[in-house]
Amino acid sequence: MSSASQGATASAGSSKDYFDEIEARHMRPLWQVIDDLMPLHPKPMETAYQWKWKEIRPLVYKAAEMVSIENAVRRVLMLLNPSLPKERAASTQTLYAGIQILLPGEVAPAHRHTPNALRFVMEGKGAFTTVSGEKTILGPGDVVTTPTWTWHDHGNESEGPVVWLDALDIPLVNALSGMFYEDYPQKHQPVSDITNSSQRTYGRGLRPVGDHRSLTYSPILNYPYSASEDALNGLPASSHHPCDGRILEYVNPLTGGPILPTMDAYLQRIDPGPELLPHRHSSSAIYMGVKGKGTLTVDGQLFSWEPYDVIVVPAWAKHSHRAIGNEPAVLFSYSNAPTMKALALYREEGPGTA
Ligand code: GTQ
């Protein structure tokens, strides 16, 4: 405690009645709590946590027996960080994660909401998502954007179940009292004549002439896994990052910025070898293992991961990656860095940063 705040405590602390009256009037002396209110660096409420896909997979598939899609609307098991109040539906203080399952023939009807969403397809092939009239067929590893206030519906026209990770900014939107929600009057929204249209134009560095779309989120609906993995494998050794190995950000091709206004997303490959260097940033992140095996050390806690395990890296937590075994380890992740940057709250500490 600083000497200024100690002095204030001494001179004002003589009367119990005074402090009782302050409390009765719903006031509190700042000088008693200022060090907790303003710690020297972020002290997030969330702690590191891991969900192992092996353990939760049966529960996700069981959900499909327990509840019909008509009743569930979205059949999702949310991944709630035990360090946060469960009514916040939060994996970090700002980020939400959930696992959604859709059986053959099922439809998750169209709606829209202010939270932004990203999906990372885990299992199954041939379901679709339609966003703002564009339909895309989903395959494992595809990353699909559902930006704020865009109509979206999902359907499964394939022969088997389809499972994906839902990444949303629900806790952030709720903290800001920015939640709006609307159901579409029909199950499906009208679909344009071309499937995957945005990927075929914007995804190839092309833009329709006369296009004046908003730049706040990526025009690309689906970043297919094959292309993203090929891009990762096409990176030269010189682009190796000391903490993150080979890492690519999914970007808005019109700006070079993040795919969503509040969240960004990454695919990275850690090659076999010693643990990479630790770093930390004021953004919080959720990781999902994709291929191979690895470890993620978060503030000294070691998490071993396999494909589709989910790991929370809290804000300002030192973390370091390692591949386990002889194969490269591939990870998907998303974070709230765009929010932190927009508010001038983004900082990082690690090799190469002062
Ligand atoms: O698929 O639209 O996990 O609206 C949470 C809210 C998924 C969705 C979630 C949603 C969705």
CSV table of C-alpha atoms and ligand atoms in Angstrom, one decimal:
chain,number,residue,atom,x,y,z
A,1,MET,CA,0.0,0.0,0.0
A,2,SER,CA,1.3,3.5,-0.8
A,3,SER,CA,2.1,5.9,2.0
A,4,ALA,CA,-0.7,8.2,0.7
A,5,SER,CA,-3.4,5.6,1.1
A,6,GLN,CA,-2.0,4.5,4.6
A,7,GLY,CA,-2.2,8.1,5.8
A,8,ALA,CA,-5.8,8.4,4.5
A,9,THR,CA,-6.8,5.2,6.4
A,10,ALA,CA,-5.2,6.5,9.7
A,11,SER,CA,-6.9,9.9,9.6
A,12,ALA,CA,-10.4,8.6,8.6
A,13,GLY,CA,-10.4,5.3,10.4
A,14,SER,CA,-11.2,6.4,13.9
A,15,SER,CA,-15.0,6.3,13.8
A,16,LYS,CA,-16.8,3.0,13.4
A,17,ASP,CA,-20.1,4.9,13.0
A,18,TYR,CA,-18.6,6.8,10.1
A,19,PHE,CA,-17.7,3.5,8.2
A,20,ASP,CA,-21.1,2.0,9.1
A,21,GLU,CA,-22.9,5.0,7.6
A,22,ILE,CA,-20.8,4.8,4.5
A,23,GLU,CA,-21.7,1.2,4.1
A,24,ALA,CA,-25.4,1.9,4.8
A,25,ARG,CA,-25.3,4.4,2.0
A,26,HIS,CA,-23.7,2.0,-0.4
A,27,MET,CA,-20.4,3.7,-0.5
A,28,ARG,CA,-16.9,2.4,0.1
A,29,PRO,CA,-13.6,4.1,0.8
A,30,LEU,CA,-11.4,3.7,-2.3
A,31,TRP,CA,-8.2,4.0,-0.2
A,32,GLN,CA,-9.0,0.6,1.4
A,33,VAL,CA,-9.2,-1.3,-1.8
A,34,ILE,CA,-7.3,0.7,-4.4
A,35,ASP,CA,-4.4,-1.9,-4.6
A,36,ASP,CA,-6.9,-4.7,-5.4
A,37,LEU,CA,-8.8,-2.5,-7.9
A,38,MET,CA,-5.6,-1.6,-9.7
A,39,PRO,CA,-3.1,-4.4,-9.5
A,40,LEU,CA,0.2,-3.9,-11.4
A,41,HIS,CA,-0.9,-6.2,-14.1
A,42,PRO,CA,-4.1,-8.1,-15.1
A,43,LYS,CA,-5.3,-10.6,-12.5
A,44,PRO,CA,-8.2,-12.3,-14.3
A,45,MET,CA,-10.8,-14.2,-12.5
A,46,GLU,CA,-10.5,-17.1,-14.9
A,47,THR,CA,-7.9,-19.8,-14.3
A,48,ALA,CA,-6.3,-22.2,-16.7
A,49,TYR,CA,-8.5,-25.2,-17.4
A,50,GLN,CA,-8.7,-28.2,-19.8
A,51,TRP,CA,-11.6,-30.3,-21.1
A,52,LYS,CA,-10.3,-33.7,-22.5
A,53,TRP,CA,-12.2,-34.7,-25.6
A,54,LYS,CA,-12.0,-38.4,-24.7
A,55,GLU,CA,-13.9,-37.7,-21.5
A,56,ILE,CA,-16.5,-35.3,-22.8
A,57,ARG,CA,-17.1,-36.9,-26.2
A,58,PRO,CA,-19.6,-39.5,-24.9
A,59,LEU,CA,-21.5,-36.8,-23.1
A,60,VAL,CA,-21.8,-34.7,-26.3
A,61,TYR,CA,-23.1,-37.7,-28.3
A,62,LYS,CA,-25.4,-38.6,-25.4
A,63,ALA,CA,-26.9,-35.1,-25.6
A,64,ALA,CA,-28.3,-36.1,-29.1
A,65,GLU,CA,-30.3,-38.9,-27.4
A,66,MET,CA,-31.4,-36.8,-24.4
A,67,VAL,CA,-32.9,-33.9,-26.2
A,68,SER,CA,-34.5,-33.4,-29.6
A,69,ILE,CA,-33.3,-30.5,-31.8
A,70,GLU,CA,-36.8,-29.1,-31.8
A,71,ASN,CA,-36.5,-28.7,-28.0
A,72,ALA,CA,-32.9,-27.7,-27.9
A,73,VAL,CA,-32.8,-25.3,-30.9
A,74,ARG,CA,-29.1,-25.4,-30.5
A,75,ARG,CA,-27.9,-28.7,-29.0
A,76,VAL,CA,-24.7,-27.5,-27.3
A,77,LEU,CA,-22.8,-28.4,-24.2
A,78,MET,CA,-21.1,-25.3,-22.9
A,79,LEU,CA,-17.6,-25.4,-21.6
A,80,LEU,CA,-17.8,-23.4,-18.4
A,81,ASN,CA,-14.6,-22.4,-16.6
A,82,PRO,CA,-15.1,-23.5,-13.0
A,83,SER,CA,-13.4,-20.3,-11.8
A,84,LEU,CA,-16.2,-18.2,-13.2
A,85,PRO,CA,-19.9,-17.9,-12.1
A,86,LYS,CA,-21.8,-20.4,-14.2
A,87,GLU,CA,-24.6,-18.0,-15.1
A,88,ARG,CA,-22.0,-16.1,-17.2
A,89,ALA,CA,-21.7,-19.0,-19.6
A,90,ALA,CA,-18.0,-18.2,-19.7
A,91,SER,CA,-14.7,-20.0,-20.5
A,92,THR,CA,-12.8,-16.8,-19.9
A,93,GLN,CA,-14.2,-13.5,-18.6
A,94,THR,CA,-15.0,-12.5,-22.3
A,95,LEU,CA,-15.0,-15.8,-24.3
A,96,TYR,CA,-17.5,-18.6,-24.6
A,97,ALA,CA,-16.9,-22.1,-25.9
A,98,GLY,CA,-19.4,-24.9,-26.5
A,99,ILE,CA,-19.6,-28.1,-28.4
A,100,GLN,CA,-22.6,-28.5,-30.8
A,101,ILE,CA,-23.9,-31.7,-32.3
A,102,LEU,CA,-26.3,-32.1,-35.1
A,103,LEU,CA,-27.7,-35.5,-36.3
A,104,PRO,CA,-28.6,-36.4,-39.9
A,105,GLY,CA,-31.7,-34.6,-41.0
A,106,GLU,CA,-31.7,-32.1,-38.2
A,107,VAL,CA,-32.1,-28.4,-38.6
A,108,ALA,CA,-31.0,-25.7,-36.1
A,109,PRO,CA,-33.4,-22.9,-37.2
A,110,ALA,CA,-32.4,-19.5,-38.3
A,111,HIS,CA,-31.8,-16.7,-35.8
A,112,ARG,CA,-29.4,-13.8,-35.2
A,113,HIS,CA,-27.8,-12.2,-32.2
A,114,THR,CA,-25.3,-9.5,-31.4
A,115,PRO,CA,-22.6,-11.9,-30.1
A,116,ASN,CA,-20.1,-12.9,-32.8
A,117,ALA,CA,-19.5,-16.6,-33.5
A,118,LEU,CA,-16.8,-18.7,-35.0
A,119,ARG,CA,-17.1,-22.5,-35.5
A,120,PHE,CA,-14.3,-25.1,-35.8
A,121,VAL,CA,-15.6,-28.3,-37.2
A,122,MET,CA,-14.4,-31.4,-35.3
A,123,GLU,CA,-16.2,-34.5,-36.5
A,124,GLY,CA,-18.5,-35.4,-39.4
A,125,LYS,CA,-18.8,-34.0,-42.9
A,126,GLY,CA,-21.5,-32.6,-45.1
A,127,ALA,CA,-23.6,-30.5,-42.7
A,128,PHE,CA,-24.2,-26.9,-43.7
A,129,THR,CA,-24.4,-23.5,-42.2
A,130,THR,CA,-26.1,-20.6,-44.0
A,131,VAL,CA,-25.0,-17.1,-43.0
A,132,SER,CA,-26.6,-14.0,-44.6
A,133,GLY,CA,-28.0,-16.1,-47.4
A,134,GLU,CA,-24.7,-17.9,-48.2
A,135,LYS,CA,-24.6,-21.6,-47.7
A,136,THR,CA,-21.4,-23.5,-47.0
A,137,ILE,CA,-20.8,-27.2,-46.6
A,138,LEU,CA,-18.8,-28.1,-43.5
A,139,GLY,CA,-15.8,-30.5,-43.3
A,140,PRO,CA,-13.4,-31.3,-40.4
A,141,GLY,CA,-11.1,-28.4,-39.5
A,142,ASP,CA,-13.1,-25.8,-41.4
A,143,VAL,CA,-13.4,-22.4,-39.7
A,144,VAL,CA,-16.8,-20.7,-40.2
A,145,THR,CA,-17.6,-17.1,-39.3
A,146,THR,CA,-21.0,-16.0,-38.0
A,147,PRO,CA,-20.5,-12.2,-37.4
A,148,THR,CA,-22.7,-10.1,-35.2
A,149,TRP,CA,-26.4,-9.8,-36.1
A,150,THR,CA,-26.2,-12.0,-39.2
A,151,TRP,CA,-29.0,-14.6,-39.8
A,152,HIS,CA,-27.7,-18.1,-39.5
A,153,ASP,CA,-29.1,-21.6,-39.5
A,154,HIS,CA,-27.5,-25.0,-39.5
A,155,GLY,CA,-28.6,-28.3,-41.1
A,156,ASN,CA,-27.2,-31.8,-41.4
A,157,GLU,CA,-27.9,-33.3,-44.8
A,158,SER,CA,-25.2,-36.0,-44.4
A,159,GLU,CA,-25.4,-39.6,-43.2
A,160,GLY,CA,-23.7,-39.1,-39.8
A,161,PRO,CA,-23.5,-36.8,-36.8
A,162,VAL,CA,-21.6,-33.5,-37.2
A,163,VAL,CA,-19.8,-31.9,-34.2
A,164,TRP,CA,-18.2,-28.6,-33.9
A,165,LEU,CA,-16.7,-26.1,-31.5
A,166,ASP,CA,-18.7,-22.9,-31.1
A,167,ALA,CA,-16.6,-19.8,-30.1
A,168,LEU,CA,-18.6,-16.8,-29.1
A,169,ASP,CA,-18.1,-13.5,-27.2
A,170,ILE,CA,-21.3,-13.9,-25.1
A,171,PRO,CA,-19.7,-13.0,-21.7
A,172,LEU,CA,-18.2,-9.8,-23.3
A,173,VAL,CA,-21.5,-8.8,-24.9
A,174,ASN,CA,-23.4,-9.5,-21.7
A,175,ALA,CA,-20.9,-7.5,-19.6
A,176,LEU,CA,-21.4,-4.6,-22.0
A,177,SER,CA,-25.3,-5.0,-21.9
A,178,GLY,CA,-25.1,-5.4,-25.7
A,179,MET,CA,-27.3,-8.5,-26.1
A,180,PHE,CA,-30.0,-8.4,-28.8
A,181,TYR,CA,-31.6,-11.6,-30.2
A,182,GLU,CA,-34.2,-12.3,-32.9
A,183,ASP,CA,-35.7,-15.5,-34.4
A,184,TYR,CA,-36.2,-15.7,-38.1
A,185,PRO,CA,-39.8,-16.2,-39.1
A,186,GLN,CA,-39.0,-19.5,-41.0
A,187,LYS,CA,-36.7,-22.4,-40.2
A,188,HIS,CA,-34.4,-21.5,-43.0
A,189,GLN,CA,-33.5,-18.2,-44.6
A,190,PRO,CA,-33.4,-17.9,-48.4
A,191,VAL,CA,-30.2,-19.2,-49.9
A,192,SER,CA,-28.3,-17.6,-52.8
A,193,ASP,CA,-27.6,-19.5,-56.0
A,194,ILE,CA,-23.9,-20.1,-55.2
A,195,THR,CA,-22.6,-22.2,-52.3
A,196,ASN,CA,-19.3,-21.1,-50.8
A,197,SER,CA,-19.4,-17.9,-52.9
A,198,SER,CA,-17.3,-15.8,-50.5
A,199,GLN,CA,-14.5,-18.3,-50.3
A,200,ARG,CA,-14.3,-18.5,-54.1
A,201,THR,CA,-13.8,-14.7,-54.5
A,202,TYR,CA,-12.5,-13.0,-51.3
A,203,GLY,CA,-10.6,-16.2,-50.3
A,204,ARG,CA,-8.5,-15.9,-53.5
A,205,GLY,CA,-7.6,-12.3,-53.2
A,206,LEU,CA,-10.3,-11.1,-55.5
A,207,ARG,CA,-13.2,-8.7,-54.8
A,208,PRO,CA,-16.3,-8.0,-56.7
A,209,VAL,CA,-16.1,-4.6,-58.3
A,210,GLY,CA,-18.5,-2.1,-56.7
A,211,ASP,CA,-18.5,-4.1,-53.5
A,212,HIS,CA,-19.0,-1.8,-50.5
A,213,ARG,CA,-19.4,-4.2,-47.6
A,214,SER,CA,-18.7,-3.3,-44.0
A,215,LEU,CA,-15.1,-3.9,-43.0
A,216,THR,CA,-15.8,-4.8,-39.4
A,217,TYR,CA,-15.7,-8.5,-40.1
A,218,SER,CA,-14.4,-10.8,-42.8
A,219,PRO,CA,-16.4,-11.4,-45.9
A,220,ILE,CA,-15.3,-15.0,-46.0
A,221,LEU,CA,-17.8,-17.5,-44.5
A,222,ASN,CA,-15.7,-20.6,-44.6
A,223,TYR,CA,-11.9,-21.0,-44.3
A,224,PRO,CA,-11.5,-24.6,-45.4
A,225,TYR,CA,-9.1,-26.8,-43.5
A,226,SER,CA,-7.2,-28.1,-46.5
A,227,ALA,CA,-6.2,-24.6,-47.6
A,228,SER,CA,-5.3,-23.5,-44.1
A,229,GLU,CA,-3.1,-26.6,-43.5
A,230,ASP,CA,-1.5,-26.1,-46.9
A,231,ALA,CA,-0.7,-22.5,-46.0
A,232,LEU,CA,0.8,-23.6,-42.7
A,233,ASN,CA,2.9,-26.2,-44.4
A,234,GLY,CA,3.9,-23.7,-47.0
A,235,LEU,CA,5.6,-21.4,-44.5
A,236,PRO,CA,9.3,-21.2,-44.7
A,237,ALA,CA,11.5,-22.0,-41.7
A,238,SER,CA,12.4,-18.3,-41.5
A,239,SER,CA,8.8,-17.5,-40.4
A,240,HIS,CA,9.1,-19.7,-37.3
A,241,HIS,CA,7.9,-17.7,-34.2
A,242,PRO,CA,10.0,-18.3,-31.0
A,243,CYS,CA,6.9,-18.9,-28.9
A,244,ASP,CA,4.2,-20.1,-31.4
A,245,GLY,CA,6.1,-22.1,-34.0
A,246,ARG,CA,4.6,-21.7,-37.4
A,247,ILE,CA,1.4,-19.7,-36.9
A,248,LEU,CA,-1.1,-18.2,-39.2
A,249,GLU,CA,-4.0,-15.8,-38.4
A,250,TYR,CA,-7.3,-16.2,-40.2
A,251,VAL,CA,-7.7,-12.7,-41.5
A,252,ASN,CA,-10.2,-10.4,-43.1
A,253,PRO,CA,-8.7,-10.1,-46.6
A,254,LEU,CA,-10.1,-6.6,-47.1
A,255,THR,CA,-8.3,-5.2,-44.1
A,256,GLY,CA,-5.6,-7.7,-43.1
A,257,GLY,CA,-7.2,-7.5,-39.6
A,258,PRO,CA,-9.1,-10.0,-37.5
A,259,ILE,CA,-12.0,-12.0,-38.9
A,260,LEU,CA,-14.4,-10.7,-36.3
A,261,PRO,CA,-14.6,-7.3,-34.5
A,262,THR,CA,-14.1,-8.9,-31.0
A,263,MET,CA,-12.2,-12.2,-31.7
A,264,ASP,CA,-9.3,-13.4,-33.8
A,265,ALA,CA,-8.4,-16.9,-34.7
A,266,TYR,CA,-5.2,-18.8,-35.4
A,267,LEU,CA,-3.9,-22.1,-36.7
A,268,GLN,CA,-0.4,-23.1,-35.7
A,269,ARG,CA,2.1,-26.0,-36.0
A,270,ILE,CA,4.6,-26.9,-33.4
A,271,ASP,CA,7.3,-29.2,-34.6
A,272,PRO,CA,8.9,-31.9,-32.5
A,273,GLY,CA,11.7,-30.5,-30.4
A,274,PRO,CA,12.3,-28.6,-27.1
A,275,GLU,CA,9.5,-26.6,-25.5
A,276,LEU,CA,9.2,-23.2,-27.3
A,277,LEU,CA,9.7,-20.0,-25.4
A,278,PRO,CA,7.0,-18.7,-23.0
A,279,HIS,CA,5.1,-15.4,-23.6
A,280,ARG,CA,2.0,-13.7,-22.3
A,281,HIS,CA,-0.5,-11.2,-23.5
A,282,SER,CA,-3.3,-9.3,-22.0
A,283,SER,CA,-5.8,-11.1,-24.3
A,284,SER,CA,-7.3,-14.4,-23.1
A,285,ALA,CA,-7.4,-17.4,-25.4
A,286,ILE,CA,-9.0,-20.8,-26.0
A,287,TYR,CA,-7.0,-23.5,-27.7
A,288,MET,CA,-8.2,-26.7,-29.4
A,289,GLY,CA,-5.9,-29.5,-30.4
A,290,VAL,CA,-6.2,-30.5,-34.0
A,291,LYS,CA,-3.5,-33.0,-34.9
A,292,GLY,CA,-0.7,-34.7,-33.1
A,293,LYS,CA,-0.1,-34.4,-29.4
A,294,GLY,CA,1.4,-31.6,-27.4
A,295,THR,CA,1.8,-29.9,-24.1
A,296,LEU,CA,0.8,-26.4,-23.1
A,297,THR,CA,2.3,-25.0,-19.9
A,298,VAL,CA,0.2,-22.3,-18.5
A,299,ASP,CA,1.7,-20.3,-15.5
A,300,GLY,CA,3.7,-23.4,-14.6
A,301,GLN,CA,0.7,-25.9,-14.9
A,302,LEU,CA,1.4,-28.6,-17.6
A,303,PHE,CA,-1.5,-29.6,-19.8
A,304,SER,CA,-1.0,-32.6,-22.1
A,305,TRP,CA,-3.4,-32.4,-25.1
A,306,GLU,CA,-4.7,-34.6,-27.9
A,307,PRO,CA,-6.9,-33.6,-30.8
A,308,TYR,CA,-10.1,-31.7,-29.8
A,309,ASP,CA,-9.0,-31.2,-26.2
A,310,VAL,CA,-9.8,-27.6,-25.2
A,311,ILE,CA,-7.5,-25.5,-23.0
A,312,VAL,CA,-8.1,-22.1,-21.5
A,313,VAL,CA,-5.2,-19.7,-21.4
A,314,PRO,CA,-6.2,-16.8,-19.1
A,315,ALA,CA,-5.3,-13.2,-19.7
A,316,TRP,CA,-1.6,-12.4,-18.9
A,317,ALA,CA,-0.8,-16.1,-18.2
A,318,LYS,CA,2.7,-17.2,-19.3
A,319,HIS,CA,2.3,-20.1,-21.7
A,320,SER,CA,4.5,-22.3,-23.8
A,321,HIS,CA,4.0,-25.0,-26.4
A,322,ARG,CA,5.7,-28.3,-27.1
A,323,ALA,CA,5.0,-31.1,-29.5
A,324,ILE,CA,5.0,-34.6,-28.0
A,325,GLY,CA,6.2,-37.5,-30.1
A,326,ASN,CA,7.6,-37.5,-33.7
A,327,GLU,CA,4.7,-35.7,-35.4
A,328,PRO,CA,4.1,-32.0,-35.7
A,329,ALA,CA,1.3,-30.8,-33.3
A,330,VAL,CA,-1.4,-28.6,-34.8
A,331,LEU,CA,-3.6,-26.2,-32.7
A,332,PHE,CA,-6.5,-24.0,-33.4
A,333,SER,CA,-7.1,-21.0,-31.1
A,334,TYR,CA,-9.2,-17.9,-30.7
A,335,SER,CA,-8.7,-14.9,-28.5
A,336,ASN,CA,-10.2,-11.5,-27.5
A,337,ALA,CA,-7.2,-9.6,-28.7
A,338,PRO,CA,-9.2,-7.5,-31.2
A,339,THR,CA,-11.3,-6.2,-28.3
A,340,MET,CA,-8.2,-5.5,-26.2
A,341,LYS,CA,-6.6,-3.7,-29.1
A,342,ALA,CA,-9.6,-1.6,-29.9
A,343,LEU,CA,-9.7,-0.4,-26.3
A,344,ALA,CA,-5.9,0.2,-26.2
A,345,LEU,CA,-5.6,-2.5,-23.5
A,346,TYR,CA,-3.4,-5.0,-25.5
A,347,ARG,CA,0.1,-5.7,-24.2
A,348,GLU,CA,2.4,-8.6,-24.6
A,349,GLU,CA,5.6,-9.7,-23.0
A,350,GLY,CA,8.0,-12.3,-24.4
A,351,PRO,CA,11.0,-12.6,-26.7
A,352,GLY,CA,11.2,-9.6,-29.0
A,353,THR,CA,8.9,-7.4,-27.0
A,354,ALA,CA,10.4,-4.7,-24.8
B,1,GTQ,O1,-25.1,-22.0,-33.4
B,1,GTQ,O2,-26.3,-20.2,-33.3
B,1,GTQ,O3,-23.1,-22.4,-28.9
B,1,GTQ,O4,-26.7,-19.0,-31.1
B,1,GTQ,C1,-24.5,-20.6,-28.6
B,1,GTQ,C2,-25.4,-19.7,-29.2
B,1,GTQ,C3,-24.3,-21.7,-30.7
B,1,GTQ,C4,-25.6,-21.0,-32.8
B,1,GTQ,C5,-24.0,-21.5,-29.4
B,1,GTQ,C6,-25.8,-19.9,-30.6
B,1,GTQ,C7,-25.2,-20.9,-31.3
